């Protein structure tokens, strides 16, 4: 099992460009999450999904969109990148039952110039 | 608003020493999880505690959930250089987690 994988690992964008980050999990987990991690700010939830076809906003959703068309994939889109979106992005998943921890991917380091 | 406060922010100790890191909140959580993150990698789950007063041991690591389910502590006995990393606590809120900012631990040989 690969667990949670993220594509790409690194990316540099210019202000105003768009891109999509892909998260895939092979553990048949119901719930999936997108976080960003910035120095001194900890992990902050951007969007999450509790099942195929569903999405919900987290703590810092502005400037991002997500889609969960297939249970195993969770896509994070930036329509018009801004320097404030420079960060490390982590995807995570977990089973739908309460009390389970989250399994994280290796992260995507995004720089917006 | 930071719902989970971790202390200390940074901790540098010598191999063989004991240490405790704390995770405090004024809010009640359904569960409390601890993760460890190494540079360039994603967080890895260490433990989940769900019952007030619960104590879990994982080799040299001891985790405790406060009676009121608002706080937790992580105690490491005889720390080793391999314990170096960022330790994150996270409180369960329905289907989401609220993360603390972490304690960066360095264990020197």
XYZ file of N, CA and C in Angstrom:
666
model
N 0.828 -1.209 0.000
C 0.000 0.000 0.000
C 0.857 1.252 0.000
N 0.513 2.211 -0.869
C 1.264 3.447 -0.919
C 0.814 4.414 0.168
N -0.389 4.233 0.730
C -0.887 5.164 1.740
C -1.468 6.400 1.082
N -0.968 7.571 1.493
C -1.410 8.840 0.919
C -0.273 9.405 0.075
N -0.550 9.669 -1.181
C 0.463 10.241 -2.059
C 0.010 11.617 -2.539
N 0.979 12.482 -2.781
C 0.681 13.846 -3.250
C 1.523 14.154 -4.479
N 0.896 14.839 -5.425
C 1.584 15.232 -6.655
C 1.284 16.688 -6.944
N 2.257 17.548 -7.283
C 3.703 17.274 -7.295
C 4.310 17.437 -5.904
N 5.602 17.223 -5.775
C 6.305 17.441 -4.513
C 6.729 18.900 -4.371
N 7.091 19.525 -5.467
C 7.521 20.917 -5.466
C 6.895 21.621 -6.663
N 6.628 22.928 -6.490
C 6.113 23.698 -7.608
C 6.392 25.163 -7.362
N 6.770 25.854 -8.423
C 6.944 27.303 -8.367
C 5.970 27.930 -9.356
N 5.192 28.871 -8.895
C 4.214 29.557 -9.732
C 4.485 31.052 -9.740
N 4.013 31.700 -10.775
C 4.012 33.154 -10.784
C 2.643 33.640 -10.326
N 2.599 34.814 -9.735
C 1.332 35.388 -9.281
C 0.320 35.393 -10.424
N -0.880 34.898 -10.113
C -1.949 34.866 -11.104
C -2.092 33.543 -11.832
N -1.088 32.689 -11.766
C -1.182 31.388 -12.424
C -2.092 30.466 -11.623
N -2.548 29.421 -12.287
C -3.402 28.447 -11.610
C -2.713 27.089 -11.585
N -3.136 26.250 -10.642
C -2.605 24.894 -10.596
C -3.527 24.015 -9.757
N -3.344 22.721 -9.899
C -4.099 21.733 -9.132
C -3.140 20.786 -8.444
N -3.350 20.585 -7.150
C -2.597 19.603 -6.383
C -3.459 18.346 -6.256
N -2.827 17.201 -6.493
C -3.556 15.943 -6.446
C -3.170 15.146 -5.209
N -4.178 14.628 -4.531
C -3.973 13.738 -3.396
C -4.684 12.426 -3.704
N -4.000 11.323 -3.475
C -4.601 10.005 -3.691
C -4.324 9.119 -2.488
N -5.350 8.343 -2.087
C -5.160 7.383 -0.990
C -5.734 6.030 -1.409
N -5.026 4.960 -0.984
C -5.424 3.607 -1.368
C -5.919 2.795 -0.174
N -6.394 3.492 0.877
C -6.824 2.822 2.101
C -8.346 2.788 2.244
N -9.049 3.215 1.199
C -10.507 3.220 1.197
C -11.086 4.105 2.317
N -10.368 5.190 2.633
C -10.834 6.089 3.689
C -11.956 6.982 3.200
N -12.916 7.234 4.108
C -14.042 8.105 3.778
C -13.650 9.586 3.791
N -12.883 9.973 4.802
C -12.613 11.390 5.016
C -11.252 11.770 4.436
N -11.204 12.959 3.813
C -9.941 13.482 3.297
C -9.850 14.966 3.600
N -8.629 15.452 3.755
C -8.396 16.816 4.224
C -7.251 17.462 3.446
N -7.315 18.779 3.321
C -6.187 19.566 2.838
C -5.813 20.592 3.898
N -4.514 20.612 4.259
C -3.976 21.564 5.215
C -2.860 22.373 4.552
N -2.575 23.527 5.135
C -1.354 24.229 4.814
C -0.570 24.429 6.121
N 0.754 24.382 5.987
C 1.612 24.525 7.168
C 2.592 25.653 6.924
N 2.524 26.656 7.749
C 3.395 27.832 7.647
C 4.164 27.994 8.946
N 5.391 28.526 8.871
C 6.196 28.715 10.090
C 5.434 29.539 11.124
N 5.400 29.040 12.356
C 4.755 29.770 13.435
C 3.240 29.712 13.441
N 2.655 29.056 12.426
C 1.179 29.024 12.332
C 0.614 27.630 12.530
N 1.454 26.629 12.489
C 0.947 25.272 12.634
C 0.203 24.796 11.398
N -0.532 23.723 11.536
C -1.335 23.164 10.450
C -2.722 23.808 10.476
N -3.129 24.337 9.349
C -4.456 24.951 9.255
C -5.263 24.266 8.156
N -6.511 23.950 8.494
C -7.380 23.214 7.585
C -7.939 24.132 6.506
N -7.772 23.715 5.240
C -8.265 24.520 4.114
C -9.675 24.062 3.724
N -9.790 22.817 3.290
C -11.065 22.190 2.949
C -11.000 20.729 3.353
N -12.169 20.120 3.474
C -12.184 18.707 3.757
C -13.392 18.058 3.093
N -13.393 16.723 3.112
C -14.476 15.970 2.482
C -14.803 14.758 3.340
N -16.079 14.516 3.567
C -16.494 13.362 4.365
C -17.000 12.226 3.499
N -16.852 12.368 2.201
C -17.239 11.288 1.302
C -17.199 11.740 -0.137
N -17.241 10.761 -1.035
C -17.228 11.065 -2.469
C -18.341 12.040 -2.815
N -17.984 13.090 -3.557
C -18.970 14.061 -3.994
C -19.291 15.143 -2.990
N -18.684 15.110 -1.807
C -18.942 16.114 -0.776
C -17.680 16.887 -0.442
N -17.820 18.185 -0.182
C -16.703 18.999 0.284
C -17.232 20.026 1.283
N -16.327 20.526 2.131
C -16.718 21.534 3.110
C -15.527 22.441 3.387
N -15.819 23.673 3.814
C -14.764 24.641 4.101
C -14.162 24.403 5.466
N -12.851 24.652 5.532
C -12.154 24.594 6.805
C -11.900 25.980 7.347
N -10.773 26.140 7.991
C -10.430 27.392 8.663
C -9.979 28.480 7.698
N -9.266 28.111 6.619
C -8.685 29.091 5.684
C -9.008 28.723 4.236
N -10.277 28.768 3.811
C -10.657 28.292 2.479
C -10.490 29.293 1.332
N -10.333 30.585 1.654
C -10.344 31.602 0.603
C -9.182 31.433 -0.362
N -9.502 31.488 -1.673
C -8.484 31.359 -2.714
C -8.253 29.938 -3.173
N -8.972 28.990 -2.568
C -8.813 27.564 -2.899
C -10.169 26.953 -3.262
N -10.127 25.967 -4.155
C -11.309 25.157 -4.408
C -10.888 23.686 -4.397
N -11.845 22.810 -4.142
C -11.551 21.377 -4.039
C -12.625 20.574 -4.762
N -12.259 19.339 -5.099
C -13.236 18.418 -5.666
C -12.900 17.002 -5.237
N -13.953 16.205 -5.023
C -13.797 14.802 -4.620
C -14.733 13.988 -5.510
N -14.331 13.832 -6.758
C -15.149 13.092 -7.719
C -15.036 11.590 -7.511
N -13.875 11.135 -7.038
C -13.682 9.724 -6.733
C -13.267 9.606 -5.276
N -13.650 8.536 -4.641
C -13.388 8.360 -3.215
C -11.894 8.442 -2.908
N -11.071 7.932 -3.793
C -9.648 7.852 -3.489
C -8.876 9.129 -3.797
N -9.502 10.100 -4.478
C -8.778 11.308 -4.875
C -9.415 12.569 -4.306
N -8.556 13.515 -3.942
C -9.029 14.809 -3.423
C -8.137 15.868 -4.054
N -8.717 16.736 -4.873
C -7.950 17.724 -5.608
C -8.086 19.106 -4.969
N -6.973 19.807 -4.889
C -6.958 21.177 -4.382
C -6.529 22.108 -5.505
N -7.369 23.102 -5.822
C -7.075 24.021 -6.899
C -6.819 25.430 -6.415
N -5.866 26.071 -7.079
C -5.625 27.496 -6.869
C -5.920 28.161 -8.202
N -6.936 28.982 -8.268
C -7.354 29.582 -9.534
C -6.444 30.731 -9.962
N -6.020 31.532 -8.995
C -5.158 32.683 -9.276
C -4.197 32.833 -8.102
N -3.037 32.207 -8.241
C -2.121 32.113 -7.102
C -1.624 33.484 -6.646
N -1.445 33.608 -5.323
C -0.919 34.822 -4.704
C 0.283 34.465 -3.840
N 1.213 35.398 -3.647
C 2.383 35.094 -2.796
C 2.001 34.599 -1.403
N 0.842 35.023 -0.894
C 0.398 34.578 0.437
C 0.058 33.087 0.466
N -0.034 32.477 -0.705
C -0.306 31.043 -0.764
C 0.975 30.205 -0.824
N 2.114 30.856 -0.737
C 3.372 30.131 -0.585
C 3.328 29.380 0.738
N 3.497 28.062 0.672
C 3.327 27.254 1.873
C 3.686 25.805 1.549
N 3.623 24.966 2.566
C 3.694 23.525 2.363
C 2.285 22.977 2.563
N 1.815 22.237 1.585
C 0.441 21.725 1.607
C 0.467 20.225 1.904
N -0.366 19.829 2.867
C -0.468 18.418 3.233
C -1.894 17.928 3.016
N -1.967 16.738 2.477
C -3.235 16.037 2.364
C -3.259 14.949 3.423
N -4.435 14.648 3.944
C -4.580 13.587 4.932
C -5.889 12.854 4.701
N -5.952 11.622 5.198
C -7.193 10.869 5.107
C -7.376 10.061 6.379
N -8.605 9.644 6.621
C -8.873 8.768 7.758
C -10.176 8.012 7.528
N -10.355 6.893 8.255
C -11.635 6.171 8.158
C -12.781 7.034 8.680
N -13.995 6.678 8.341
C -15.153 7.444 8.747
C -15.547 7.263 10.198
N -15.016 6.232 10.868
C -15.379 5.988 12.259
C -14.682 6.990 13.166
N -15.382 7.381 14.251
C -14.821 8.355 15.182
C -13.616 7.770 15.918
N -12.693 8.659 16.303
C -11.564 8.251 17.125
C -10.337 7.805 16.368
N -10.421 7.759 15.039
C -9.257 7.361 14.263
C -8.391 8.575 13.939
N -7.079 8.341 13.899
C -6.161 9.396 13.520
C -6.113 9.571 12.029
N -5.433 10.636 11.615
C -5.306 10.938 10.203
C -3.957 10.455 9.675
N -3.982 10.018 8.419
C -2.774 9.590 7.733
C -2.399 10.693 6.744
N -1.179 11.191 6.857
C -0.746 12.324 6.048
C 0.116 11.897 4.869
N 0.029 12.686 3.803
C 0.930 12.536 2.682
C 2.244 13.254 2.966
N 3.186 13.178 2.017
C 4.517 13.748 2.233
C 4.595 15.257 2.028
N 3.534 15.860 1.486
C 3.511 17.305 1.336
C 3.921 17.788 -0.042
N 3.433 18.978 -0.388
C 3.819 19.693 -1.606
C 4.304 21.071 -1.196
N 5.525 21.384 -1.596
C 6.072 22.713 -1.275
C 5.801 23.636 -2.445
N 4.961 24.644 -2.227
C 4.561 25.576 -3.274
C 5.131 26.957 -2.993
N 5.769 27.518 -4.018
C 6.269 28.887 -3.931
C 5.582 29.718 -4.996
N 5.011 30.853 -4.588
C 4.361 31.761 -5.535
C 5.173 33.056 -5.568
N 5.707 33.355 -6.752
C 6.575 34.535 -6.900
C 5.785 35.774 -7.298
N -7.686 32.675 16.591
C -7.749 32.138 17.960
C -7.108 30.758 17.986
N -6.078 30.617 18.833
C -5.392 29.342 18.953
C -6.096 28.549 20.028
N -6.793 27.479 19.665
C -7.556 26.711 20.635
C -6.687 25.778 21.455
N -5.560 25.333 20.867
C -4.670 24.419 21.556
C -3.303 25.082 21.718
N -2.869 25.236 22.952
C -1.575 25.837 23.233
C -0.591 24.749 23.624
N 0.527 24.693 22.914
C 1.551 23.717 23.252
C 2.728 24.414 23.912
N 3.314 23.742 24.913
C 4.497 24.287 25.564
C 5.428 23.149 25.952
N 6.751 23.400 25.922
C 7.339 24.618 25.375
C 7.308 24.597 23.847
N 7.629 25.739 23.237
C 7.710 25.784 21.772
C 8.938 25.060 21.281
N 10.054 25.241 21.996
C 11.320 24.623 21.635
C 11.910 23.946 22.872
N 12.566 22.808 22.648
C 13.191 22.077 23.740
C 14.436 21.390 23.202
N 15.581 21.694 23.829
C 16.836 21.062 23.434
C 17.426 20.386 24.659
N 17.611 19.072 24.575
C 18.088 18.316 25.729
C 19.192 17.352 25.310
N 19.833 16.757 26.309
C 20.867 15.772 26.048
C 20.265 14.366 26.043
N 20.889 13.511 25.279
C 20.480 12.099 25.243
C 20.436 11.536 26.659
N 19.362 10.799 26.948
C 19.216 10.180 28.259
C 18.336 10.960 29.227
N 18.079 12.223 28.931
C 17.232 13.029 29.808
C 15.754 12.695 29.584
N 14.955 13.044 30.575
C 13.500 12.903 30.471
C 12.892 14.256 30.132
N 11.710 14.256 29.520
C 11.065 15.521 29.178
C 9.551 15.343 29.130
N 8.868 16.455 29.305
C 7.407 16.456 29.181
C 6.994 17.669 28.363
N 6.111 17.452 27.405
C 5.527 18.553 26.652
C 4.035 18.570 26.921
N 3.475 19.771 26.853
C 2.099 19.974 27.278
C 1.233 20.540 26.152
N -0.042 20.201 26.236
C -1.017 20.649 25.252
C -2.257 21.062 26.038
N -2.576 22.354 26.021
C -3.648 22.871 26.879
C -4.697 23.643 26.089
N -5.927 23.561 26.565
C -7.027 24.269 25.912
C -8.101 24.604 26.941
N -8.903 25.595 26.625
C -10.064 25.901 27.458
C -11.299 25.174 26.928
N -11.131 24.451 25.826
C -12.240 23.745 25.195
C -12.143 22.244 25.438
N -13.278 21.592 25.398
C -13.341 20.141 25.546
C -13.252 19.498 24.166
N -12.487 18.438 24.064
C -12.358 17.719 22.804
C -12.854 16.276 22.964
N -13.356 15.719 21.872
C -13.820 14.333 21.894
C -12.653 13.361 21.932
N -11.507 13.782 21.418
C -10.302 12.955 21.450
C -9.095 13.879 21.361
N -7.960 13.331 21.697
C -6.708 14.092 21.612
C -5.689 13.185 20.952
N -5.055 13.712 19.919
C -4.075 12.923 19.187
C -2.718 13.610 19.238
N -1.677 12.786 19.213
C -0.313 13.308 19.140
C 0.333 12.788 17.865
N 1.025 13.704 17.170
C 1.738 13.378 15.953
C 3.188 13.804 16.090
N 4.043 13.125 15.324
C 5.445 13.524 15.241
C 5.777 13.777 13.782
N 6.441 14.910 13.536
C 6.778 15.279 12.168
C 8.273 15.527 12.051
N 8.878 14.901 11.045
C 10.298 15.126 10.766
C 10.409 16.086 9.587
N 11.529 16.799 9.475
C 11.688 17.803 8.401
C 11.448 17.198 7.022
N 10.628 17.892 6.216
C 10.380 17.456 4.851
C 9.370 16.322 4.729
N 8.732 15.956 5.826
C 7.764 14.859 5.788
C 6.437 15.288 6.405
N 5.424 14.469 6.201
C 4.136 14.727 6.816
C 4.094 14.207 8.240
N 3.173 14.717 9.065
C 3.031 14.224 10.437
C 2.649 12.748 10.449
N 3.118 12.048 11.476
C 2.800 10.639 11.655
C 2.120 10.471 13.008
N 0.978 9.803 13.012
C 0.219 9.609 14.241
C 0.990 8.738 15.232
N 1.068 9.221 16.488
C 1.680 8.430 17.559
C 0.599 7.719 18.379
N -0.426 8.486 18.769
C -1.431 7.915 19.667
C -2.720 8.725 19.595
N -3.829 8.060 19.917
C -5.115 8.731 20.091
C -5.640 8.375 21.481
N -6.029 9.391 22.258
C -6.649 9.153 23.558
C -8.052 9.747 23.519
N -9.021 8.989 24.066
C -10.410 9.417 23.927
C -11.138 9.558 25.263
N -10.604 8.959 26.328
C -11.295 8.974 27.614
C -10.575 9.887 28.593
N -11.315 10.744 29.291
C -10.712 11.608 30.290
C -9.934 10.794 31.318
N -8.688 11.210 31.611
C -7.862 10.482 32.558
C -7.077 9.335 31.952
N -7.291 9.073 30.690
C -6.636 7.936 30.027
C -5.131 8.152 29.935
N -4.395 7.067 30.166
C -2.940 7.062 30.024
C -2.570 5.948 29.066
N -1.761 6.292 28.058
C -1.279 5.279 27.120
C 0.236 5.320 27.074
N 0.830 4.120 27.010
C 2.286 4.040 26.928
C 2.691 3.404 25.608
N 3.696 4.010 24.992
C 4.238 3.505 23.737
C 5.746 3.486 23.919
N 6.262 2.327 24.366
C 7.688 2.172 24.670
C 8.117 3.257 25.670
N 8.948 4.201 25.287
C 9.440 5.226 26.208
C 8.536 6.458 26.257
N 7.447 6.450 25.514
C 6.537 7.592 25.470
C 5.284 7.295 26.278
N 4.885 8.250 27.128
C 3.670 8.127 27.920
C 2.777 9.319 27.618
N 1.538 9.031 27.252
C 0.573 10.059 26.886
C -0.547 10.061 27.919
N -0.986 11.256 28.298
C -2.079 11.362 29.257
C -3.107 12.368 28.753
N -4.373 12.019 28.904
C -5.476 12.907 28.563
C -6.063 13.410 29.869
N -6.237 14.712 30.003
C -6.741 15.265 31.246
C -8.143 14.776 31.586
N -8.462 14.784 32.867
C -9.770 14.297 33.320
C -10.919 15.029 32.630
N -10.753 16.336 32.409
C -11.811 17.138 31.800
C -11.740 17.138 30.280
N -10.819 16.402 29.719
C -10.621 16.282 28.261
C -10.334 17.630 27.611
N -9.554 18.472 28.342
C -9.158 19.756 27.780
C -7.655 19.849 27.576
N -6.902 18.913 28.137
C -5.458 19.028 28.051
C -4.824 17.649 27.985
N -3.552 17.644 27.590
C -2.836 16.384 27.450
C -1.354 16.633 27.650
N -0.637 15.575 27.965
C 0.806 15.685 28.091
C 1.468 14.483 27.447
N 2.689 14.707 27.004
C 3.523 13.660 26.421
C 4.831 13.640 27.194
N 5.141 12.501 27.788
C 6.369 12.359 28.559
C 7.275 11.362 27.849
N 8.525 11.737 27.643
C 9.503 10.837 27.031
C 10.579 10.525 28.062
N 10.813 9.265 28.262
C 11.837 8.795 29.206
C 13.104 8.459 28.436
N 14.238 8.887 28.994
C 15.544 8.556 28.406
C 15.562 8.882 26.910
N 15.420 10.156 26.600
C 15.318 10.585 25.207
C 16.542 10.161 24.391
N 16.290 9.866 23.128
C 17.336 9.468 22.191
C 17.353 10.427 21.003
N 18.480 10.544 20.302
C 18.539 11.446 19.137
C 17.445 11.160 18.115
N 17.019 9.915 18.021
C 15.943 9.555 17.099
C 14.595 10.121 17.483
N 14.474 10.661 18.699
C 13.215 11.293 19.119
C 13.108 12.731 18.611
N 14.167 13.238 18.038
C 14.170 14.609 17.511
C 13.069 14.777 16.479
N 12.328 15.887 16.604
C 11.261 16.164 15.651
C 10.303 17.198 16.195
N 9.259 17.461 15.414
C 8.206 18.388 15.820
C 7.032 17.560 16.334
N 6.634 17.786 17.568
C 5.531 17.052 18.172
C 4.285 17.938 18.163
N 3.243 17.425 17.551
C 1.999 18.166 17.392
C 0.877 17.476 18.151
N 0.097 18.254 18.893
C -1.115 17.702 19.466
C -2.300 18.202 18.641
N -3.362 17.433 18.623
C -4.534 17.796 17.833
C -5.780 17.340 18.568
N -6.744 18.250 18.700
C -7.994 17.935 19.378
C -9.084 17.613 18.383
N -9.854 16.574 18.686
C -10.924 16.148 17.797
C -12.171 16.982 17.967
N -12.680 17.492 16.876
C -13.923 18.302 16.848
C -14.786 17.763 15.712
N -15.725 16.890 16.050
C -16.562 16.272 15.037
C -15.650 15.556 14.039
N -15.770 15.849 12.733
C -14.938 15.150 11.763
C -13.598 15.842 11.532
N -13.334 16.955 12.273
C -12.119 17.719 12.043
C -11.171 17.635 13.233
N -9.928 18.081 12.984
C -8.937 18.210 14.041
C -8.497 19.653 14.147
N -8.226 20.095 15.383
C -7.623 21.398 15.634
C -6.211 21.130 16.120
N -5.219 21.672 15.430
C -3.822 21.405 15.757
C -3.220 22.523 16.592
N -2.339 22.126 17.542
C -1.485 23.084 18.190
C -0.333 23.436 17.254
N 0.484 24.431 17.661
C 1.577 24.874 16.798
C 2.810 23.985 16.906
N 2.829 23.107 17.908
C 3.914 22.146 17.978
C 5.019 22.488 18.958
N 5.730 21.455 19.373
C 6.940 21.578 20.188
C 8.078 20.986 19.394
N 9.093 21.811 19.127
C 10.243 21.310 18.372
C 11.272 20.781 19.343
N 11.481 19.467 19.312
C 12.391 18.781 20.226
C 13.683 18.423 19.521
N 14.797 18.776 20.156
C 16.113 18.360 19.669
C 16.803 17.586 20.777
N 17.202 16.356 20.475
C 17.935 15.541 21.434
C 19.364 15.415 20.941
N 20.272 15.969 21.713
C 21.692 15.976 21.333
C 22.419 14.746 21.851
N 23.260 14.142 20.989
C 23.991 12.930 21.420
C 25.001 13.242 22.526
